[in-house]
Short mmCIF file of C-alpha atoms and ligand atoms in Angstrom, two decimals:
data_model
loop_
_atom_site.label_atom_id
_atom_site.label_comp_id
_atom_site.label_asym_id
_atom_site.label_seq_id
_atom_site.Cartn_x
_atom_site.Cartn_y
_atom_site.Cartn_z
CA MET A 6 133.64 117.68 106.33
CA THR A 7 134.49 114.14 105.70
CA TYR A 8 132.21 111.11 106.34
CA VAL A 9 134.10 108.08 107.25
CA ARG A 10 132.28 104.85 108.40
CA SER A 11 134.20 103.11 111.19
CA LYS A 12 135.49 99.70 109.88
CA PHE A 13 135.11 98.02 113.23
CA ARG A 14 132.60 95.30 113.44
CA HIS A 15 131.84 92.83 116.14
CA PRO A 16 133.85 89.64 115.34
CA MET A 17 130.91 87.46 115.99
CA LEU A 18 128.55 89.09 113.43
CA PRO A 19 126.61 86.41 111.64
CA LYS A 20 127.70 85.35 108.23
CA ASN A 21 125.47 84.47 105.26
CA ASP A 22 126.02 81.41 103.03
CA LEU A 23 128.52 83.31 100.87
CA GLY A 24 130.55 84.12 104.02
CA TYR A 25 129.64 87.82 104.07
CA THR A 26 128.53 89.80 107.21
CA VAL A 27 125.84 92.44 106.67
CA ASP A 28 128.35 95.30 106.60
CA TYR A 29 129.60 93.99 103.17
CA TYR A 30 126.18 95.10 101.92
CA GLU A 31 126.41 98.62 103.42
CA GLY A 32 127.35 101.78 101.42
CA SER A 33 129.04 105.03 102.38
CA LEU A 34 128.05 106.95 105.50
CA SER A 35 124.73 108.59 104.78
CA THR A 36 124.63 112.51 104.54
CA LEU A 37 120.85 112.68 104.80
CA CYS A 38 119.33 114.31 107.84
CA ALA A 39 119.41 112.31 111.00
CA GLY A 40 116.09 110.37 111.36
CA CYS A 41 115.24 110.50 107.78
CA GLY A 42 113.01 107.51 106.75
CA HIS A 43 115.07 106.95 103.63
CA ASP A 44 118.03 105.73 105.83
CA SER A 45 115.89 103.06 107.27
CA ILE A 46 114.85 101.79 103.84
CA SER A 47 118.50 101.57 102.86
CA THR A 48 119.14 99.41 105.97
CA ALA A 49 116.35 97.20 105.00
CA ILE A 50 117.56 96.86 101.29
CA ALA A 51 121.21 95.78 102.68
CA GLN A 52 119.58 93.39 105.12
CA ALA A 53 117.38 91.86 102.30
CA CYS A 54 120.43 91.28 100.10
CA PHE A 55 122.46 89.82 102.93
CA GLU A 56 119.68 87.41 103.82
CA LEU A 57 119.08 86.37 100.19
CA ASN A 58 122.78 85.66 99.91
CA ILE A 59 123.22 88.00 96.80
CA GLU A 60 126.57 88.65 95.36
CA PRO A 61 126.56 92.49 95.45
CA HIS A 62 128.25 92.76 92.10
CA LYS A 63 125.05 91.02 90.62
CA VAL A 64 123.03 94.07 91.49
CA ALA A 65 122.47 97.24 89.57
CA LYS A 66 121.13 100.18 91.55
CA LEU A 67 119.59 102.88 89.53
CA SER A 68 117.87 106.02 90.84
CA GLY A 69 116.67 109.59 89.69
CA ILE A 70 117.20 112.81 91.59
CA GLY A 71 116.23 113.64 95.14
CA CYS A 72 117.33 112.82 98.78
CA SER A 73 115.73 109.40 97.98
CA SER A 74 117.63 108.95 94.73
CA LYS A 75 120.85 109.62 96.72
CA THR A 76 120.53 106.63 98.79
CA PRO A 77 122.11 103.96 96.53
CA ALA A 78 125.34 105.53 97.64
CA TYR A 79 124.37 104.41 101.15
CA PHE A 80 123.91 100.67 100.54
CA LEU A 81 125.60 97.89 98.48
CA ASN A 82 128.97 99.61 97.99
CA ASN A 83 130.16 96.72 95.76
CA SER A 84 127.21 96.88 93.32
CA HIS A 85 126.95 98.70 89.96
CA GLY A 86 125.11 102.01 90.21
CA PHE A 87 123.73 104.84 87.94
CA ASN A 88 122.29 107.87 89.43
CA SER A 89 120.36 109.30 86.40
CA VAL A 90 118.27 112.43 85.61
CA HIS A 91 115.27 113.51 87.65
CA GLY A 92 112.33 111.06 86.73
CA ARG A 93 114.30 109.15 84.13
CA MET A 94 115.38 106.21 86.17
CA PRO A 95 112.94 103.80 84.41
CA SER A 96 114.34 104.29 80.90
CA VAL A 97 117.87 103.85 82.15
CA ALA A 98 116.74 100.61 83.96
CA THR A 99 114.96 99.47 80.83
CA GLY A 100 118.04 99.87 78.57
CA ALA A 101 120.43 98.27 81.06
CA ASN A 102 118.10 95.42 81.74
CA LEU A 103 117.54 94.73 78.07
CA ALA A 104 121.34 94.69 77.47
CA ASN A 105 122.14 92.54 80.44
CA ARG A 106 119.33 90.31 81.88
CA ASP A 107 121.64 88.70 84.31
CA LEU A 108 121.78 91.43 86.91
CA ILE A 109 119.04 92.16 89.57
CA TYR A 110 117.72 95.77 88.97
CA LEU A 111 116.93 97.80 91.96
CA GLY A 112 115.39 101.17 91.26
CA VAL A 113 115.03 103.83 93.87
CA SER A 114 112.87 106.93 93.45
CA GLY A 115 111.12 109.61 95.33
CA ASP A 116 107.48 110.63 95.08
CA GLY A 117 108.46 113.87 93.33
CA ASP A 118 110.83 111.93 91.02
CA THR A 119 108.08 109.30 90.19
CA ALA A 120 104.60 111.05 90.50
CA SER A 121 105.43 114.31 88.69
CA ILE A 122 108.39 114.62 86.28
CA GLY A 123 108.80 110.78 85.98
CA MET A 124 105.14 109.85 85.84
CA GLY A 125 105.33 109.01 82.00
CA GLN A 126 108.29 106.76 82.43
CA PHE A 127 106.73 105.15 85.63
CA VAL A 128 103.49 104.08 83.80
CA HIS A 129 105.36 102.65 80.90
CA VAL A 130 107.88 100.58 82.91
CA ILE A 131 105.04 99.09 84.64
CA ARG A 132 103.17 98.41 81.26
CA ARG A 133 106.20 96.61 80.07
CA ASN A 134 106.66 94.50 83.26
CA LEU A 135 110.36 95.17 83.35
CA ASN A 136 112.05 92.76 85.69
CA MET A 137 113.10 95.14 88.39
CA VAL A 138 112.35 96.21 92.02
CA TYR A 139 111.02 99.88 91.97
CA ILE A 140 110.99 101.49 95.46
CA VAL A 141 109.37 104.74 96.04
CA MET A 142 110.55 106.52 99.35
CA ASN A 143 107.40 108.47 99.59
CA ASN A 144 107.58 111.44 102.14
CA GLY A 145 104.87 113.56 100.36
CA CYS A 146 107.29 116.35 99.54
CA TYR A 147 110.39 117.38 97.60
CA GLY A 148 112.97 116.91 100.37
CA LEU A 149 115.97 117.85 98.38
CA THR A 150 114.59 121.29 97.16
CA LYS A 151 113.27 122.16 100.68
CA GLY A 152 109.98 120.49 101.25
CA GLN A 153 107.41 121.79 98.58
CA ASP A 154 104.21 119.61 98.44
CA SER A 155 104.68 116.71 95.92
CA ALA A 156 101.75 115.09 94.07
CA THR A 157 101.37 112.24 96.74
CA ALA A 158 100.71 114.86 99.45
CA ASP A 159 97.04 114.28 100.74
CA SER A 160 94.45 116.93 100.07
CA GLY A 161 93.98 118.97 103.31
CA SER A 162 97.48 118.07 104.74
CA LYS A 163 99.61 120.93 106.02
CA ASN A 164 103.20 121.43 105.15
CA LYS A 165 105.81 122.91 107.57
CA SER A 166 105.07 126.64 106.59
CA GLY A 167 101.41 125.91 107.42
CA SER A 168 99.96 126.07 104.01
CA VAL A 169 97.24 123.41 103.26
CA ASN A 170 97.53 121.28 100.18
CA LEU A 171 94.48 121.76 97.89
CA PHE A 172 95.01 118.98 95.56
CA GLY A 173 94.07 115.21 95.69
CA ALA A 174 96.80 112.87 96.14
CA ILE A 175 98.13 110.47 93.64
CA ASP A 176 97.95 106.97 95.06
CA LEU A 177 100.91 105.19 93.54
CA ALA A 178 100.02 101.68 94.70
CA SER A 179 96.45 101.87 93.37
CA LEU A 180 97.69 103.32 90.06
CA ALA A 181 100.51 100.48 89.79
CA ILE A 182 97.84 97.77 90.32
CA GLU A 183 95.37 99.53 87.86
CA LEU A 184 98.23 99.59 85.22
CA GLY A 185 99.03 95.98 85.53
CA ALA A 186 101.98 95.75 87.89
CA THR A 187 102.48 92.09 88.76
CA PHE A 188 103.76 92.86 92.41
CA VAL A 189 102.47 95.75 94.46
CA ALA A 190 103.31 96.22 97.97
CA GLN A 191 103.09 99.24 100.50
CA SER A 192 105.23 99.66 103.73
CA PHE A 193 106.57 102.15 106.22
CA SER A 194 110.21 103.03 106.66
CA GLY A 195 109.76 102.48 110.35
CA ASP A 196 108.60 98.91 109.98
CA LYS A 197 111.82 96.87 109.06
CA GLU A 198 110.28 93.60 110.10
CA GLN A 199 107.63 94.07 107.33
CA LEU A 200 109.77 95.85 104.78
CA THR A 201 112.76 93.45 104.69
CA PRO A 202 110.65 90.35 103.50
CA LEU A 203 108.81 92.48 101.06
CA ILE A 204 112.05 93.58 99.55
CA LYS A 205 113.19 89.94 99.41
CA ALA A 206 110.01 88.81 97.74
CA GLY A 207 110.24 91.57 95.25
CA MET A 208 113.69 90.70 94.27
CA SER A 209 112.62 87.16 93.70
CA HIS A 210 109.55 88.23 91.57
CA PRO A 211 110.13 87.79 87.81
CA GLY A 212 108.73 91.11 86.52
CA PHE A 213 108.05 94.57 87.84
CA ALA A 214 107.87 94.76 91.74
CA PHE A 215 106.65 97.94 93.06
CA ILE A 216 106.97 98.94 96.73
CA ASN A 217 105.71 102.23 97.96
CA VAL A 218 107.19 102.88 101.25
CA ILE A 219 105.98 105.75 103.35
CA SER A 220 109.25 107.50 104.54
CA PRO A 221 108.88 110.64 106.58
CA CYS A 222 111.00 113.65 105.89
CA VAL A 223 111.95 114.75 109.40
CA THR A 224 113.23 118.17 108.26
CA PHE A 225 110.31 119.40 106.02
CA ASN A 226 107.23 117.22 106.47
CA ASN A 227 107.14 115.72 110.01
CA ASN A 228 104.84 118.51 111.45
CA SER A 229 101.39 118.10 112.87
CA GLY A 230 98.78 118.38 110.04
CA SER A 231 100.99 116.32 107.70
CA THR A 232 99.67 112.90 106.77
CA LYS A 233 103.25 111.64 106.13
CA SER A 234 104.68 112.28 109.65
CA TYR A 235 105.94 109.61 111.96
CA ASP A 236 103.12 110.24 114.36
CA TYR A 237 100.42 110.14 111.73
CA VAL A 238 101.54 107.03 109.94
CA ARG A 239 102.01 105.12 113.16
CA GLU A 240 98.45 106.10 114.19
CA HIS A 241 96.82 105.26 110.87
CA ILE A 242 98.63 102.13 109.68
CA GLU A 243 96.67 98.99 108.86
CA MET A 244 98.24 95.75 107.73
CA THR A 245 96.85 93.28 105.19
CA ALA A 246 98.89 90.55 106.70
CA THR A 247 102.24 89.92 108.29
CA PHE A 248 104.40 87.64 106.24
CA ASP A 249 107.43 85.81 105.63
CA PHE A 250 109.43 85.04 102.58
CA VAL A 251 111.17 81.67 102.20
CA PRO A 252 113.80 81.62 99.41
CA VAL A 253 114.10 78.41 97.41
CA MET A 254 117.59 77.80 98.74
CA ARG A 255 116.19 76.99 102.19
CA GLU A 256 114.22 73.77 102.98
CA ILE A 257 110.54 74.75 102.45
CA LYS A 258 108.58 72.93 105.29
CA ALA A 259 104.93 71.89 104.70
CA ASP A 260 103.90 73.49 108.14
CA TYR A 261 102.03 76.54 107.02
CA GLU A 262 98.52 75.24 107.12
CA GLU A 263 97.88 76.18 110.83
CA GLY A 264 95.59 79.12 111.54
CA SER A 265 94.92 81.60 108.93
CA VAL A 266 98.49 81.19 107.33
CA GLU A 267 98.50 80.89 103.57
CA SER A 268 101.41 80.15 101.49
CA LEU A 269 102.03 81.42 97.86
CA LYS A 270 104.52 79.93 95.57
CA MET A 271 106.66 82.19 93.37
CA HIS A 272 108.07 81.35 89.98
CA ASP A 273 111.46 80.16 91.31
CA GLY A 274 109.87 77.92 93.95
CA SER A 275 110.29 80.54 96.69
CA VAL A 276 107.25 80.84 99.11
CA ILE A 277 105.44 83.84 100.61
CA GLN A 278 103.82 82.85 103.86
CA LEU A 279 100.96 85.11 104.69
CA HIS A 280 99.55 85.42 108.04
CA LYS A 281 96.21 87.14 107.26
CA LEU A 282 95.04 90.00 109.52
CA ALA A 283 92.52 91.79 107.22
CA LYS A 284 89.38 89.86 106.58
CA ASP A 285 89.21 87.88 103.31
CA TRP A 286 92.66 89.25 102.28
CA ASN A 287 93.71 87.65 98.98
CA PRO A 288 96.65 89.32 97.31
CA LEU A 289 95.98 87.28 94.07
CA ASP A 290 92.70 89.10 93.50
CA ARG A 291 93.46 92.40 91.66
CA VAL A 292 89.84 93.84 92.02
CA SER A 293 89.69 93.14 95.72
CA ALA A 294 93.15 94.66 96.19
CA ILE A 295 92.16 97.86 94.41
CA ASN A 296 88.98 98.01 96.62
CA ALA A 297 90.87 97.44 99.77
CA VAL A 298 93.33 100.17 99.07
CA GLN A 299 90.50 102.57 98.29
CA ASN A 300 88.43 101.56 101.35
CA ALA A 301 91.47 102.12 103.61
CA LYS A 302 91.81 105.52 102.07
CA VAL A 303 88.22 106.43 102.82
CA LYS A 304 89.01 105.64 106.48
CA ASN A 305 92.14 107.59 106.38
CA GLU A 306 94.16 104.42 106.87
CA ILE A 307 97.35 103.44 105.13
CA LEU A 308 97.13 99.83 103.99
CA THR A 309 100.48 98.01 104.19
CA GLY A 310 101.86 94.73 103.20
CA LEU A 311 101.84 92.66 99.86
CA LEU A 312 98.72 94.24 98.22
CA TYR A 313 98.77 92.26 94.91
CA LEU A 314 100.75 89.47 93.24
CA ASN A 315 100.24 88.13 89.76
CA SER A 316 101.95 84.62 90.00
CA ASP A 317 101.89 84.17 86.34
CA SER A 318 103.96 87.24 85.44
CA GLN A 319 105.82 87.33 82.15
CA ASP A 320 108.59 89.83 82.18
CA LEU A 321 109.64 92.07 79.29
CA HIS A 322 112.28 89.48 78.06
CA GLU A 323 109.80 86.76 77.97
CA LEU A 324 107.30 88.95 76.02
CA LEU A 325 109.88 90.02 73.67
CA GLN A 326 111.43 86.60 73.29
CA THR A 327 114.95 87.99 73.61
CA SER A 328 118.11 85.99 73.73
CA ASP A 329 118.82 83.99 77.08
CA ARG A 330 122.27 85.35 76.94
CA PRO A 331 122.99 89.05 77.74
CA LEU A 332 124.18 91.21 74.84
CA ASN A 333 127.49 91.44 76.12
CA LYS A 334 128.01 87.72 76.00
CA LEU A 335 126.97 87.51 72.33
CA ILE A 336 129.85 86.81 69.99
CA LYS A 337 130.24 87.90 66.44
CA SER A 338 128.75 84.65 64.86
CA ASP A 339 125.65 85.10 67.05
CA LEU A 340 125.24 88.58 65.80
CA CYS A 341 126.11 88.07 62.16
CA PRO A 342 125.28 84.42 61.47
CA GLY A 343 125.75 84.69 57.69
CA SER A 344 123.64 85.03 54.50
CA GLU A 345 122.05 81.53 54.72
CA VAL A 346 120.47 81.97 58.26
CA LEU A 347 119.40 85.40 57.17
CA GLN A 348 117.63 84.00 54.11
CA GLU A 349 115.91 81.35 56.37
CA ILE A 350 114.81 84.16 58.71
CA ASN A 351 113.46 86.12 55.70
CA ALA A 352 111.72 83.06 54.31
CA SER A 353 109.84 82.51 57.68
CA PHE A 354 108.25 86.01 57.32
CA ARG A 355 106.83 85.21 53.88
C1 TPP B 428 114.88 118.36 85.42
C2 TPP B 428 114.94 118.75 86.88
N1 TPP B 428 113.89 119.50 87.41
C3 TPP B 428 113.91 119.80 88.63
C4 TPP B 428 115.02 119.45 89.48
C5 TPP B 428 114.89 119.95 90.93
N2 TPP B 428 114.70 118.87 91.82
C6 TPP B 428 115.84 118.14 92.43
S1 TPP B 428 115.21 116.96 93.54
C7 TPP B 428 113.60 117.43 93.25
C8 TPP B 428 112.49 116.67 93.82
C9 TPP B 428 112.90 115.64 94.91
O1 TPP B 428 111.62 115.21 95.44
P1 TPP B 428 111.52 113.59 95.69
O2 TPP B 428 111.61 112.92 94.27
O3 TPP B 428 110.21 113.45 96.39
O4 TPP B 428 112.69 113.16 96.68
P2 TPP B 428 113.03 113.56 98.20
O5 TPP B 428 114.16 114.51 98.10
O6 TPP B 428 111.84 113.93 98.85
O7 TPP B 428 113.51 112.23 98.59
C10 TPP B 428 113.47 118.43 92.25
C11 TPP B 428 112.26 119.02 91.84
C12 TPP B 428 116.04 118.80 88.90
N3 TPP B 428 117.22 118.31 89.72
N4 TPP B 428 116.00 118.46 87.53
S1 SF4 B 429 115.50 116.91 103.61
FE1 SF4 B 429 113.90 115.29 104.31
S2 SF4 B 429 114.12 113.67 102.67
FE2 SF4 B 429 115.78 114.97 102.56
S3 SF4 B 429 117.45 113.95 103.76
FE3 SF4 B 429 116.43 115.49 105.11
S4 SF4 B 429 114.80 114.34 106.09
FE4 SF4 B 429 115.32 113.10 104.41
#
């Protein structure tokens, strides 16, 4: 069977500042099951890059193994991509980012890929504050290998074959905040209105931006008794805030004082406008963010939105004080500056 995407597009499709229509940010036709939440996340990623006026060749898409990790084939056809080994996307992203800091790094993983085999890599990439967006398409199961419970499946939830999960779930958003992630958000694949600005904000964040997206697996984990099904998530979703992301390229108007709207300035001058829903919500307060996620859990709710933001984030390049220029742009005299310079460097250590 061949999968060919129709080339026909409405001639009046809106263009972004680069003159591209959104289809320039699409990928190959998806081979995932119809209705899979992962496809909705791919659409939100393409939309976010379109709205941010990103040149696709400035993006590197990285993934591990799983249905979720297949999705980079279904968005940003004109970008760099590397489909790595199960759970090893963070180390590939780290190497690529250190070699070329000029690209935007977008990592895609599954809950199996991240919360089990890739857990060691996940915690260390957070600790290093690598400048990347890390999206987990979280369906509570191993979709690609036919629906076994993953480590994010809630205790007591039932899988398709009727067996009940005995083990407590690993909460990736809480873990990321606990480990010092500088941008942590949570969303639902069925809520593109919320997810798209979150992805845009994550891409503008200088450091590790983690987005845990509940993304139902329609084939193996959409049954009653599952806490990652479309019905369950729709009934238990609770928002911290609705929000908008205003990139620095657009005029930022000073009209966000009304009502309970609050604006958070990001490193590059972009603004996140928060329309608070949850009482006393302050994404800059790490301890409150951890408490809020835990309180929601006790009430069987899934808290979505921007959970935590550290606006003083220093990414790995800043911490390591690496060269401003990517390694592939360094010339021989940069790498081998001669014995005099070497002696000066040695002297500075004495
Ligand atoms: C080293 C290794 N171990 C196990 C597998 C088998 N395997 C492939 S995908 C997968 C889990 C996928 O689950 P998840 O990351 O949640 O993605 P989903 O398919 O649900 O999107 C496993 C265990 C593998 N490919 N490589
Ligand atoms: S098996 Fe599940 S996760 Fe995989 S494509 Fe189908 S619906 Fe999506």
